Every structure is written in structure tokens, then in C-alpha cells.
Short mmCIF file of C-alpha atoms and ligand atoms in Angstrom, two decimals:
data_model
loop_
_atom_site.label_atom_id
_atom_site.label_comp_id
_atom_site.label_asym_id
_atom_site.label_seq_id
_atom_site.Cartn_x
_atom_site.Cartn_y
_atom_site.Cartn_z
CA UNK E 1405 -39.37 56.06 -16.72
CA UNK E 1406 -35.61 56.09 -17.03
CA UNK E 1407 -33.69 58.50 -16.24
CA UNK E 1408 -32.05 60.23 -19.07
CA UNK E 1409 -28.49 58.72 -17.70
CA UNK E 1410 -29.82 55.76 -17.88
CA UNK E 1411 -30.37 55.54 -22.09
CA UNK E 1412 -28.56 52.60 -23.44
CA UNK E 1413 -25.21 53.80 -24.75
CA UNK E 1414 -24.76 51.11 -27.48
CA UNK E 1415 -27.08 49.59 -29.71
CA UNK E 1416 -27.40 45.81 -30.23
CA UNK E 1417 -26.30 43.78 -33.58
CA UNK E 1418 -28.42 40.28 -34.15
CA UNK E 1419 -25.92 39.86 -36.14
CA UNK E 1420 -23.80 38.53 -33.91
CA UNK E 1421 -25.60 35.63 -32.25
CA UNK E 1422 -27.77 34.19 -35.08
CA UNK E 1423 -27.37 30.30 -35.19
CA UNK E 1424 -26.61 30.09 -38.70
CA UNK E 1425 -24.56 32.91 -40.74
CA UNK E 1426 -26.63 35.65 -42.69
CA UNK E 1427 -26.64 35.02 -46.42
CA UNK E 1428 -24.92 37.89 -48.39
CA UNK E 1429 -26.51 40.34 -50.07
CA UNK E 1430 -25.74 39.77 -54.15
CA UNK E 1431 -25.02 42.15 -57.19
CA UNK E 1432 -27.49 42.13 -59.65
CA UNK E 1433 -25.04 39.59 -61.40
CA UNK E 1434 -25.28 37.15 -58.62
CA UNK E 1435 -21.84 37.56 -57.10
CA UNK E 1436 -21.63 38.30 -53.82
CA UNK E 1437 -22.06 42.29 -53.00
CA UNK E 1438 -18.80 43.88 -52.48
CA UNK E 1439 -19.00 46.65 -49.71
CA UNK E 1440 -17.46 49.40 -51.69
CA UNK E 1441 -20.32 48.99 -54.35
CA UNK E 1442 -22.77 50.61 -51.90
CA UNK E 1443 -20.73 53.88 -52.04
CA UNK E 1444 -22.78 55.95 -54.05
CA UNK E 1445 -25.69 54.94 -52.51
CA UNK E 1446 -24.41 55.26 -48.89
CA UNK E 1447 -21.66 56.93 -46.97
CA UNK E 1448 -18.24 54.37 -45.63
CA UNK E 1449 -19.56 55.07 -42.46
CA UNK E 1450 -23.01 52.99 -42.49
CA UNK E 1451 -22.07 50.62 -44.90
CA UNK E 1452 -19.16 49.84 -42.21
CA UNK E 1453 -22.21 49.20 -39.94
CA UNK E 1454 -24.28 47.75 -42.61
CA UNK E 1455 -21.72 44.71 -42.97
CA UNK E 1456 -20.95 44.64 -39.12
CA UNK E 1457 -20.80 41.38 -36.70
CA UNK E 1458 -19.78 43.05 -34.18
CA UNK E 1459 -22.85 42.42 -31.34
CA UNK E 1460 -22.40 46.47 -29.90
CA UNK E 1461 -21.38 49.13 -31.47
CA UNK E 1462 -20.98 51.92 -29.55
CA UNK E 1463 -23.65 55.34 -30.35
CA UNK E 1464 -21.46 58.60 -30.69
CA UNK E 1465 -22.43 61.40 -27.74
CA UNK E 1466 -23.75 63.86 -30.56
CA UNK E 1467 -26.21 61.30 -31.27
CA UNK E 1468 -27.21 60.24 -27.70
CA UNK E 1469 -27.43 64.51 -27.12
CA UNK E 1470 -30.31 64.45 -30.12
CA UNK E 1471 -31.91 61.28 -28.95
CA UNK E 1472 -32.56 62.64 -25.37
CA UNK E 1473 -34.91 65.60 -27.23
CA UNK E 1474 -37.44 62.64 -26.41
CA UNK E 1475 -35.71 59.53 -25.00
CA UNK E 1476 -36.08 57.57 -22.63
CA UNK E 1477 -39.13 56.71 -24.11
CA UNK E 1478 -41.79 55.47 -21.63
CA UNK E 1479 -42.90 52.18 -20.93
CA UNK E 1480 -46.51 52.00 -20.32
CA UNK E 1481 -49.00 49.32 -18.09
CA UNK E 1482 -52.49 48.96 -20.37
CA UNK E 1483 -54.29 49.02 -16.79
CA UNK E 1484 -57.41 50.10 -18.74
CA UNK E 1485 -57.51 47.61 -21.15
CA UNK E 1486 -56.44 44.72 -18.81
CA UNK E 1487 -58.97 45.73 -16.75
CA UNK E 1488 -61.87 46.18 -19.78
CA UNK E 1489 -60.61 42.32 -21.13
CA UNK E 1490 -60.26 41.47 -17.49
CA UNK E 1491 -57.33 39.34 -18.29
CA UNK E 1492 -54.80 37.76 -15.63
CA UNK E 1493 -51.69 39.56 -17.92
CA UNK E 1494 -49.62 42.17 -17.82
CA UNK E 1495 -50.12 44.39 -20.72
CA UNK E 1496 -47.04 46.51 -21.32
CA UNK E 1497 -46.42 49.04 -24.31
CA UNK E 1498 -43.13 51.03 -25.00
CA UNK E 1499 -44.24 54.20 -26.54
CA UNK E 1500 -42.57 55.38 -29.41
CA UNK E 1501 -45.22 57.74 -30.51
CA UNK E 1502 -43.67 60.63 -28.07
CA UNK E 1503 -40.69 61.49 -30.62
CA UNK E 1504 -41.47 64.82 -32.29
CA UNK E 1505 -42.37 62.94 -35.55
CA UNK E 1506 -44.56 60.48 -33.96
CA UNK E 1507 -43.29 57.11 -34.64
CA UNK E 1508 -39.91 55.22 -33.88
CA UNK E 1509 -38.65 56.17 -37.17
CA UNK E 1510 -36.29 59.33 -35.61
CA UNK E 1511 -34.54 56.82 -34.11
CA UNK E 1512 -32.16 56.16 -37.01
CA UNK E 1513 -33.47 59.20 -38.53
CA UNK E 1514 -31.22 61.25 -36.62
CA UNK E 1515 -28.41 58.44 -36.65
CA UNK E 1516 -28.16 58.42 -40.37
CA UNK E 1517 -28.61 61.96 -40.96
CA UNK E 1518 -25.28 62.72 -38.25
CA UNK E 1519 -22.91 59.52 -40.46
CA UNK E 1520 -23.98 61.34 -43.44
CA UNK E 1521 -23.03 64.85 -42.34
CA UNK E 1522 -19.93 63.22 -41.01
CA UNK E 1523 -19.04 61.75 -44.32
CA UNK E 1524 -19.78 65.43 -46.14
CA UNK E 1525 -23.02 64.84 -47.34
CA UNK E 1526 -25.18 67.76 -48.54
CA UNK E 1527 -28.56 66.10 -48.74
CA UNK E 1528 -30.37 63.06 -48.78
CA UNK E 1529 -33.16 61.14 -50.43
CA UNK E 1530 -35.90 58.79 -49.66
CA UNK E 1531 -39.30 57.34 -49.47
CA UNK E 1532 -41.94 57.28 -47.33
CA UNK E 1533 -44.91 55.29 -47.15
CA UNK E 1534 -47.29 56.36 -44.62
CA UNK E 1535 -45.37 59.35 -44.09
CA UNK E 1536 -43.64 58.91 -40.69
CA UNK E 1537 -40.37 57.87 -42.09
CA UNK E 1538 -40.75 61.08 -44.70
CA UNK E 1539 -41.27 63.16 -41.51
CA UNK E 1540 -38.82 61.58 -39.33
CA UNK E 1541 -35.73 62.12 -41.27
CA UNK E 1542 -37.37 65.84 -42.75
CA UNK E 1543 -37.15 66.39 -38.96
CA UNK E 1544 -33.57 65.23 -38.82
CA UNK E 1545 -31.81 67.00 -41.46
CA UNK E 1546 -33.08 69.69 -40.16
CA UNK E 1547 -31.73 69.36 -36.41
CA UNK E 1548 -28.28 68.49 -38.50
CA UNK E 1549 -28.33 70.61 -41.19
CA UNK E 1550 -28.41 68.22 -44.52
CA UNK E 1551 -31.30 69.10 -47.54
CA UNK E 1552 -34.02 66.42 -48.27
CA UNK E 1553 -35.90 65.30 -50.53
CA UNK E 1554 -38.68 63.15 -49.59
CA UNK E 1555 -40.88 60.76 -52.69
CA UNK E 1556 -44.10 59.51 -50.81
CA UNK E 1557 -46.35 56.77 -51.94
CA UNK E 1558 -49.02 58.33 -54.30
CA UNK E 1559 -52.03 56.92 -52.14
CA UNK E 1560 -50.48 57.95 -48.53
CA UNK E 1561 -49.61 60.91 -50.24
CA UNK E 1562 -53.62 61.79 -51.18
CA UNK E 1563 -54.65 59.99 -48.07
CA UNK E 1564 -52.86 62.12 -45.31
CA UNK E 1565 -51.48 65.60 -46.70
CA UNK E 1566 -50.65 66.51 -43.74
CA UNK E 1567 -47.37 64.71 -43.57
CA UNK E 1568 -46.60 66.35 -46.24
CA UNK E 1569 -46.73 70.06 -43.94
CA UNK E 1570 -45.25 68.03 -41.47
CA UNK E 1571 -42.10 67.50 -43.61
CA UNK E 1572 -42.00 71.05 -45.21
CA UNK E 1573 -42.40 72.75 -41.77
CA UNK E 1574 -38.90 70.99 -41.05
CA UNK E 1575 -37.56 72.14 -44.43
CA UNK E 1576 -37.79 69.26 -46.80
CA UNK E 1577 -39.54 68.62 -50.10
CA UNK E 1578 -42.40 65.74 -50.50
CA UNK E 1579 -42.95 64.62 -53.12
CA UNK E 1580 -45.82 62.16 -54.45
CA UNK E 1581 -44.20 58.79 -56.10
CA UNK E 1582 -44.62 57.60 -58.90
CA UNK E 1583 -43.27 61.17 -60.11
CA UNK E 1584 -42.59 62.75 -63.09
CA UNK E 1585 -38.51 63.49 -61.51
CA UNK E 1586 -37.03 59.98 -62.43
CA UNK E 1587 -36.41 57.65 -65.17
CA UNK E 1588 -38.54 54.75 -63.39
CA UNK E 1589 -41.23 57.80 -62.03
CA UNK E 1590 -41.74 58.38 -65.92
CA UNK E 1591 -41.82 55.22 -67.41
CA UNK E 1592 -44.64 53.39 -64.22
CA UNK E 1593 -46.72 56.59 -64.37
CA UNK E 1594 -46.49 55.36 -68.83
CA UNK E 1595 -47.49 52.23 -68.17
CA UNK E 1596 -49.81 52.46 -64.85
CA UNK E 1597 -51.01 56.30 -64.64
CA UNK E 1598 -53.48 55.54 -61.93
CA UNK E 1599 -51.01 53.58 -59.76
CA UNK E 1600 -51.74 53.97 -55.74
CA UNK E 1601 -47.77 53.86 -55.56
CA UNK E 1602 -46.10 51.29 -53.34
CA UNK E 1603 -42.95 51.44 -51.70
CA UNK E 1604 -41.18 49.25 -53.52
CA UNK E 1605 -41.82 52.68 -56.58
CA UNK E 1606 -40.54 55.06 -53.77
CA UNK E 1607 -37.24 53.71 -52.80
CA UNK E 1608 -36.14 53.76 -56.94
CA UNK E 1609 -36.91 56.95 -57.50
CA UNK E 1610 -34.79 58.10 -54.16
CA UNK E 1611 -32.22 55.54 -54.74
CA UNK E 1612 -32.15 56.87 -58.51
CA UNK E 1613 -32.06 60.46 -58.04
CA UNK E 1614 -29.21 60.22 -54.98
CA UNK E 1615 -27.29 58.33 -57.05
CA UNK E 1616 -27.72 60.50 -60.57
CA UNK E 1617 -26.55 63.67 -58.75
CA UNK E 1618 -23.57 64.92 -60.31
CA UNK E 1619 -21.95 66.89 -57.06
CA UNK E 1620 -21.48 63.25 -55.28
CA UNK E 1621 -23.03 64.78 -52.38
CA UNK E 1622 -26.14 63.46 -51.98
CA UNK E 1623 -27.14 59.91 -50.75
CA UNK E 1624 -29.91 58.00 -49.97
CA UNK E 1625 -31.02 57.07 -46.76
CA UNK E 1626 -33.78 54.41 -45.71
CA UNK E 1627 -36.71 54.05 -43.47
CA UNK E 1628 -36.44 50.41 -42.74
CA UNK E 1629 -35.09 46.80 -43.91
CA UNK E 1630 -31.37 47.50 -43.98
CA UNK E 1631 -29.00 46.00 -40.85
CA UNK E 1632 -27.52 49.31 -39.86
CA UNK E 1633 -31.19 50.78 -39.34
CA UNK E 1634 -32.19 47.59 -37.32
CA UNK E 1635 -29.31 48.18 -35.20
CA UNK E 1636 -30.33 52.28 -34.61
CA UNK E 1637 -33.60 51.08 -33.36
CA UNK E 1638 -32.50 48.49 -31.28
CA UNK E 1639 -32.10 51.35 -28.25
CA UNK E 1640 -36.34 50.98 -28.04
CA UNK E 1641 -36.05 46.97 -26.49
CA UNK E 1642 -32.86 47.98 -24.54
CA UNK E 1643 -34.82 50.71 -22.69
CA UNK E 1644 -37.43 47.46 -22.36
CA UNK E 1645 -35.12 45.96 -20.44
CA UNK E 1646 -34.16 47.80 -18.02
CA UNK E 1647 -37.86 49.69 -17.75
CA UNK E 1648 -38.73 46.11 -17.12
CA UNK E 1649 -36.19 45.40 -14.21
CA UNK E 1650 -37.84 48.98 -13.06
CA UNK E 1651 -41.39 47.27 -12.85
CA UNK E 1652 -40.79 44.04 -11.05
CA UNK E 1653 -40.43 41.97 -14.19
CA UNK E 1654 -38.22 39.14 -15.01
CA UNK E 1655 -39.25 38.91 -18.53
CA UNK E 1656 -41.57 39.48 -20.91
CA UNK E 1657 -43.60 35.70 -22.07
CA UNK E 1658 -44.96 37.79 -25.45
CA UNK E 1659 -43.08 40.10 -27.30
CA UNK E 1660 -45.11 41.85 -30.40
CA UNK E 1661 -44.25 44.34 -32.90
CA UNK E 1662 -46.13 45.46 -36.62
CA UNK E 1663 -43.75 44.51 -39.52
CA UNK E 1664 -43.56 46.76 -42.37
CA UNK E 1665 -39.48 46.44 -43.42
CA UNK E 1666 -39.08 45.66 -39.64
CA UNK E 1667 -37.34 47.77 -38.32
CA UNK E 1668 -39.81 48.54 -35.01
CA UNK E 1669 -40.16 44.74 -34.92
CA UNK E 1670 -36.25 44.59 -34.71
CA UNK E 1671 -36.31 47.15 -32.26
CA UNK E 1672 -38.42 45.88 -29.73
CA UNK E 1673 -38.14 42.48 -30.40
CA UNK E 1674 -33.53 41.84 -31.21
CA UNK E 1675 -32.70 42.33 -27.50
CA UNK E 1676 -35.04 39.44 -26.66
CA UNK E 1677 -34.59 37.38 -29.27
CA UNK E 1678 -30.85 37.37 -28.26
CA UNK E 1679 -32.19 35.82 -24.86
CA UNK E 1680 -34.64 33.41 -26.75
CA UNK E 1681 -31.59 32.21 -28.20
CA UNK E 1682 -29.74 32.00 -25.05
CA UNK E 1683 -32.31 29.54 -23.45
CA UNK E 1684 -35.16 31.79 -22.65
CA UNK E 1685 -38.47 30.75 -23.53
CA UNK E 1686 -40.14 33.59 -25.04
CA UNK E 1687 -42.59 33.86 -27.83
CA UNK E 1688 -41.63 36.87 -30.48
CA UNK E 1689 -44.47 37.85 -33.04
CA UNK E 1690 -43.85 40.07 -35.89
CA UNK E 1691 -47.61 41.11 -37.21
CA UNK E 1692 -48.28 42.21 -41.12
CA UNK E 1693 -51.37 42.93 -42.71
CA UNK E 1694 -53.65 39.84 -44.56
CA UNK E 1695 -52.89 42.34 -47.69
CA UNK E 1696 -49.47 41.83 -47.84
CA UNK E 1697 -48.13 38.65 -45.87
CA UNK E 1698 -44.77 38.75 -46.70
CA UNK E 1699 -43.87 36.57 -43.73
CA UNK E 1700 -46.84 34.74 -43.57
CA UNK E 1701 -47.06 33.70 -47.51
CA UNK E 1702 -44.19 34.56 -49.38
CA UNK E 1703 -40.95 32.10 -49.94
CA UNK E 1704 -37.55 33.72 -48.16
CA UNK E 1705 -35.63 33.73 -51.21
CA UNK E 1706 -33.12 36.41 -53.21
CA UNK E 1707 -34.94 39.75 -54.34
CA UNK E 1708 -34.16 43.32 -54.32
CA UNK E 1709 -35.86 45.70 -52.11
CA UNK E 1710 -37.04 48.19 -54.98
CA UNK E 1711 -39.53 47.57 -57.97
CA UNK E 1712 -36.19 49.28 -60.63
CA UNK E 1713 -34.09 46.69 -59.29
CA UNK E 1714 -31.23 49.73 -57.95
CA UNK E 1715 -31.13 47.70 -54.43
CA UNK E 1716 -28.52 45.11 -53.77
CA UNK E 1717 -30.14 41.46 -54.27
CA UNK E 1718 -31.24 40.98 -50.44
CA UNK E 1719 -32.17 37.00 -48.70
CA UNK E 1720 -35.26 37.96 -47.52
CA UNK E 1721 -39.23 36.75 -47.81
CA UNK E 1722 -40.93 38.44 -50.55
CA UNK E 1723 -44.20 39.01 -52.57
CA UNK E 1724 -41.92 39.80 -55.20
CA UNK E 1725 -40.02 43.19 -56.20
CA UNK E 1726 -42.99 44.46 -59.03
CA UNK E 1727 -45.96 43.29 -56.10
CA UNK E 1728 -48.11 46.58 -55.19
CA UNK E 1729 -49.86 45.76 -52.45
CA UNK E 1730 -53.48 47.24 -52.31
CA UNK E 1731 -53.84 50.48 -50.83
CA UNK E 1732 -54.62 49.50 -46.92
CA UNK E 1733 -54.53 52.35 -44.17
CA UNK E 1734 -51.08 50.84 -42.71
CA UNK E 1735 -49.29 52.25 -45.71
CA UNK E 1736 -46.02 52.04 -43.90
CA UNK E 1737 -46.82 47.89 -43.73
CA UNK E 1738 -47.08 47.99 -47.69
CA UNK E 1739 -44.03 46.58 -48.76
CA UNK E 1740 -43.41 43.98 -50.61
CA UNK E 1741 -39.92 42.08 -48.47
CA UNK E 1742 -39.29 41.86 -44.51
CA UNK E 1743 -35.58 42.92 -43.24
CA UNK E 1744 -32.38 40.15 -43.75
CA UNK E 1745 -32.32 39.79 -40.44
CA UNK E 1746 -36.02 38.97 -39.18
CA UNK E 1747 -36.62 36.79 -42.06
CA UNK E 1748 -33.51 34.82 -40.89
CA UNK E 1749 -34.72 34.55 -37.07
CA UNK E 1750 -38.25 33.62 -38.92
CA UNK E 1751 -36.27 30.93 -40.79
CA UNK E 1752 -34.09 29.69 -37.71
CA UNK E 1753 -37.53 29.74 -35.89
CA UNK E 1754 -36.72 32.49 -33.38
CA UNK E 1755 -39.84 34.05 -34.33
CA UNK E 1756 -43.42 33.43 -35.23
CA UNK E 1757 -45.38 35.88 -37.56
CA UNK E 1758 -49.46 36.35 -38.07
CA UNK E 1759 -51.36 38.47 -39.96
CA UNK E 1760 -54.34 40.15 -39.72
CA UNK E 1761 -56.56 42.29 -41.83
CA UNK E 1762 -57.61 45.43 -41.17
CA UNK E 1763 -60.78 46.00 -39.79
CA UNK E 1764 -59.55 43.41 -37.41
CA UNK E 1765 -56.93 45.71 -36.71
CA UNK E 1766 -59.14 49.14 -36.67
CA UNK E 1767 -61.84 47.27 -34.54
CA UNK E 1768 -58.96 46.84 -31.83
CA UNK E 1769 -57.91 50.55 -32.30
CA UNK E 1770 -61.00 51.54 -31.27
CA UNK E 1771 -61.16 49.76 -28.45
CA UNK E 1772 -57.95 50.98 -27.04
CA UNK E 1773 -59.11 54.55 -28.15
CA UNK E 1774 -61.84 53.99 -25.43
CA UNK E 1775 -59.69 52.27 -22.68
CA UNK E 1776 -56.30 53.44 -23.26
CA UNK E 1777 -57.43 57.01 -24.62
CA UNK E 1778 -54.83 57.21 -27.67
CA UNK E 1779 -55.19 56.87 -31.13
CA UNK E 1780 -52.89 54.64 -32.44
CA UNK E 1781 -51.18 54.93 -36.24
CA UNK E 1782 -52.84 51.72 -38.20
CA UNK E 1783 -49.52 50.33 -38.68
CA UNK E 1784 -49.69 50.11 -34.52
CA UNK E 1785 -53.14 48.77 -34.28
CA UNK E 1786 -51.77 45.39 -36.15
CA UNK E 1787 -49.76 45.03 -32.97
CA UNK E 1788 -52.54 46.29 -30.42
CA UNK E 1789 -54.65 43.70 -32.17
CA UNK E 1790 -52.59 40.77 -31.26
CA UNK E 1791 -52.04 41.70 -27.65
CA UNK E 1792 -55.75 41.60 -27.96
CA UNK E 1793 -56.11 38.09 -28.42
CA UNK E 1794 -53.09 37.33 -26.27
CA UNK E 1795 -54.74 38.95 -23.67
CA UNK E 1796 -57.69 36.81 -24.08
CA UNK E 1797 -55.26 33.60 -24.72
CA UNK E 1798 -54.02 34.07 -21.22
CA UNK E 1799 -57.58 34.30 -19.40
CA UNK E 1800 -58.49 31.31 -21.24
CA UNK E 1801 -55.21 29.56 -19.66
CA UNK E 1802 -55.56 31.25 -16.26
CA UNK E 1803 -52.11 32.35 -16.79
CA UNK E 1804 -50.64 35.93 -15.64
CA UNK E 1805 -48.36 36.30 -18.92
CA UNK E 1806 -46.56 39.43 -19.39
CA UNK E 1807 -47.26 40.78 -23.04
CA UNK E 1808 -44.92 43.42 -24.37
CA UNK E 1809 -45.68 44.88 -27.20
CA UNK E 1810 -44.36 48.39 -29.01
CA UNK E 1811 -46.55 50.91 -30.04
CA UNK E 1812 -44.78 52.05 -32.77
CA UNK E 1813 -47.08 55.47 -33.64
CA UNK E 1814 -50.15 57.53 -32.73
CA UNK E 1815 -52.29 57.62 -35.53
CA UNK E 1816 -52.65 61.67 -35.05
CA UNK E 1817 -52.37 62.36 -39.42
CA UNK E 1818 -53.99 58.89 -40.24
CA UNK E 1819 -57.44 60.20 -39.10
CA UNK E 1820 -58.67 59.66 -42.91
CA UNK E 1821 -58.71 55.84 -42.00
CA UNK E 1822 -60.60 56.12 -39.12
CA UNK E 1823 -62.94 58.06 -41.02
CA UNK E 1824 -63.65 55.50 -43.07
CA UNK E 1825 -63.47 52.83 -40.28
CA UNK E 1826 -66.20 54.99 -38.49
CA UNK E 1827 -68.72 55.18 -41.45
CA UNK E 1828 -68.35 51.73 -42.45
CA UNK E 1829 -66.85 51.59 -45.56
CA UNK E 1830 -63.73 49.96 -45.07
CA UNK E 1831 -63.23 46.17 -45.87
CA UNK E 1832 -61.15 43.57 -44.99
CA UNK E 1833 -58.98 42.11 -46.78
CA UNK E 1834 -56.66 38.99 -47.71
CA UNK E 1835 -54.13 38.47 -50.92
CA UNK E 1836 -55.39 35.83 -52.64
CA UNK E 1837 -53.26 33.15 -53.45
CA UNK E 1838 -53.63 33.28 -57.01
CA UNK E 1839 -51.94 37.18 -57.32
CA UNK E 1840 -48.87 35.99 -55.04
CA UNK E 1841 -48.51 33.37 -57.75
CA UNK E 1842 -48.35 36.26 -59.87
CA UNK E 1843 -46.36 38.06 -58.34
CA UNK E 1844 -43.55 35.65 -58.18
CA UNK E 1845 -43.74 34.14 -61.47
CA UNK E 1846 -41.70 37.04 -62.50
CA UNK E 1847 -39.63 35.71 -59.25
CA UNK E 1848 -38.78 32.59 -60.34
CA UNK E 1849 -37.31 33.33 -63.24
CA UNK E 1850 -34.38 35.12 -61.73
CA UNK E 1851 -31.88 32.47 -61.70
CA UNK E 1852 -30.26 33.75 -57.76
CA UNK E 1853 -33.67 33.50 -56.97
CA UNK E 1854 -33.92 29.78 -56.61
CA UNK E 1855 -30.61 29.62 -54.46
CA UNK E 1856 -32.13 29.27 -51.34
CA UNK E 1857 -35.09 27.46 -51.06
CA UNK E 1858 -37.40 26.51 -48.32
CA UNK E 1859 -41.10 24.36 -48.48
CA UNK E 1860 -43.21 27.14 -49.65
CA UNK E 1861 -40.93 28.28 -52.05
C1 PLP P 523 -46.30 53.87 -36.92
C2 PLP P 523 -45.42 53.08 -37.64
N1 PLP P 523 -45.60 51.83 -37.36
C3 PLP P 523 -44.54 50.66 -37.66
C4 PLP P 523 -44.33 51.07 -39.16
C5 PLP P 523 -43.83 49.77 -40.62
O1 PLP P 523 -42.01 50.48 -40.22
P1 PLP P 523 -41.08 49.14 -39.54
O2 PLP P 523 -41.19 48.04 -40.14
O3 PLP P 523 -39.40 49.65 -40.08
O4 PLP P 523 -41.42 49.14 -38.38
C6 PLP P 523 -44.31 51.95 -39.56
C7 PLP P 523 -44.03 52.92 -41.19
O5 PLP P 523 -43.97 53.31 -41.54
C8 PLP P 523 -44.85 53.46 -38.96
O6 PLP P 523 -45.01 54.80 -39.64
#
């Protein structure tokens, strides 16, 4: 544990250290986006952070005060798991499940709600996949005094009904997406009445809702992907650095985070990506599902963040904004794109992504629950599966590696998935090549998508 006084007072911005400059976001006509074009969607103080290239950004005192409700978060050593695996590796995990909503998401929810309130905004809209982000924003809006409406991806709404109850307990409204409340939702319901929904659809609905509010007092808040959000999450890795020192470790050899939109991965990894840029030898691994293999099988190109094309075009790894992933239980990893900063780090070879199927991940989660005790979120189980693989590798190589991963959330609202796994009803699924090709076809017709090409595109 760190003492409260040792909580980092600044966020770290990887944009200041990336070897090649970021590709700028584009307007739909292909021109470079001007920050003021985002003003109907985000408040100016957040847009300023979004485009900032300052290395360090001060965390306002009032935000720090709220974060101390659960921060500093513990860094724990998985001694029982190490013993079970008979590995010489030392496995550390940063426990973000201790936040009121149960994951890393409140780190940015509190910051975003605070900046919006400061700018005079009265109401936020958002999307949520597994419900972790929606609960986090509901919690933050309640504390800070904002109204909140959450569009929750239909399949997760059905799989995890208690997440809705949590959001309502914090005074937010939670609606299944696609919904009849927006033009995008109505169009999709007409075309695909039985769709499980996707984060891409829910984002379109939430953005449309915010920008069509005539009072001008509503804005949209995103749960992952954008630079300001990744920035807010770096408090995770910055705390870890101080904690590893207390534990007598110089540095981790391997850093792991599961990746949906990329925020918890960035949170734990970016301070170490900085070390790697400056010469340290660290293996850094984002882990995604084989059902939604954005970093491992998608191209790096310009794409929209949502299905209706309401967001700017972002340079990122993507499976195409029309892509609707299989209804796997790690709802928070069902997103077609990966944060531009994480994508750029992958292009630069600073991080090396892996993909695992959900059966392997649930098996790892069970092993975790039966050794370490806690039941992880299905998203988190992807990082656990990778940590176990790395610990086994260290055993084969007889190396005393330090393995670090982000325990991004607890799974106590995800027990329906565990029930399916325990009754043998879950199947492994890898997205077949032809489905990736079909999904990317629409993108290939899109002129700006061709502007940046990599070998695989
Ligand atoms: C527990 C947990 N971990 C990880 C994620 C993935 O999100 P991100 O990639 O933004 O960290 C989510 C998303 O909902 C989540 O709920």
C-alpha cells in the first residue's frame, strides 16, 4: 500500500514521448479536425487535454480528494498462484477492483464529470458495454451533481441486469441499446430487430442524444479510447512504480493489461512504455479476445469510433465501425477499435498484443478464484490468462521474472458468465478471416481509410 499523501499529483501523457508524432484526428471529409469542432460533444477544458502534448498534467486537488475514496489502490503479490504454478516468477497485480463501481473506470469518470461540471454542463450521456463504465459514470455524476443517461449494449443489459440497478442506485438512467430514443437506434432496430448491440451503436446513440439537446447543457462522456481518458488512467501505473520500489523491485520484466478500448491497459502500461522508449527492456502486452481481435488481426487505418459515423475519424487498429462482435461475456472488450495512442505504440513495436478465447480466459479466472480467492471480471481474466502463460514460460526458462498485470475489475456482477462456463455451455470462438474481410470491405471503399497503410491492410 502507498500512503494517501503519496498518490501521484500529475497524470502522464505518452503523446509527449512517442517516437513518431500521432496521426491527427480527421473530420468526415478527410480534413484535419479542428479542436473547436468537438465543442458540441465535449467541454473545452477536456478538448484541451485531448490535444495536449505536455508530458505531465496536474491533477486538480478536488479530483484527488474524491479519488482518495478508494485510492491509492493496493498492489498485491499473487503468492498462492505462484505457489500453485511452481514458478520462479514474482506475479504482482494492481487491484483496481476496489473502486466503488468495481473497476478502473471511476479514475476517469470522476475526472470527466468534474471538468464538465466546472464548464457549466448539467447532464452527461454515455455508452456502456459490460456496465462497468456506466456504473462508474453514474457514481461520479452523483457525487459531482450531474444528471446521467447510459446506453447499455443490449446483450450486456440482458446478461448483467444488476448493473442497471447499480446505475439507478446512483441516480442515473440506464437504457438498452439499440433503443427507440434516438434516430440511430430506431434505424438499427428496424434493420436488425434481434441484434445483441455493440459499443459502436451505443456510442452513436449517446453522442446523438447529447448533441441534440437544445439546452446546450448536455455533453457526451466516453469510457475508453480517447487521449484524455488514457491520461486519467495513468494514475494506475504511476502508483505501481512507487509501490514496486517499496516491494524492493527495480522494474517489471513483463507488463500486461486486457484491452477493449485500451484505457486500463494504457493506465498500467504507459508509464512503463515511457521507460521502454528510454532504453529499459520490458515486454508490454495488451490482451484482447479472439472474438474481437482488433490489434492482432485488424489494420491500422482511419475509422470512426461509432457505427453512425458521428465521431471524428481516428487513426487506430480497427475491425471496421460496422463490426458487431459475437456476444462474448467480456462485454467491455467488444469494441471494434483500439485507442489511437495504444495503436501508435503497437505500430512502433513498443507493445506486443496477444488474443485469447473466452474458454481459456474463464479457465484462468477459475484458477485465480481457487488460488487467490477473488472472482475477476471476464475482461480481467484475459490479463490473468496471459500472466499465467508468462509465469509458466518463466518456469521453463528458470528465470526469476517480475510479472505485473492490471486486475481491472471484479466479476461479482458477471456471474451469469461463470454459470455458463461451469455448466459447460461456453464455447471458444475466434473471429474467422472471412468475417474480418467482410467487415473491412466497407472501410476499403472509404478514401481516408487508405491514407495510412500497414503491411496487413
Ligand atoms: C473490468 C474491465 N476491464 C477492462 C475493460 C476494458 O476497457 P478498457 O480497454 O477501456 O480498459 C472493461 C470495460 O468495460 C472492464 O469493465
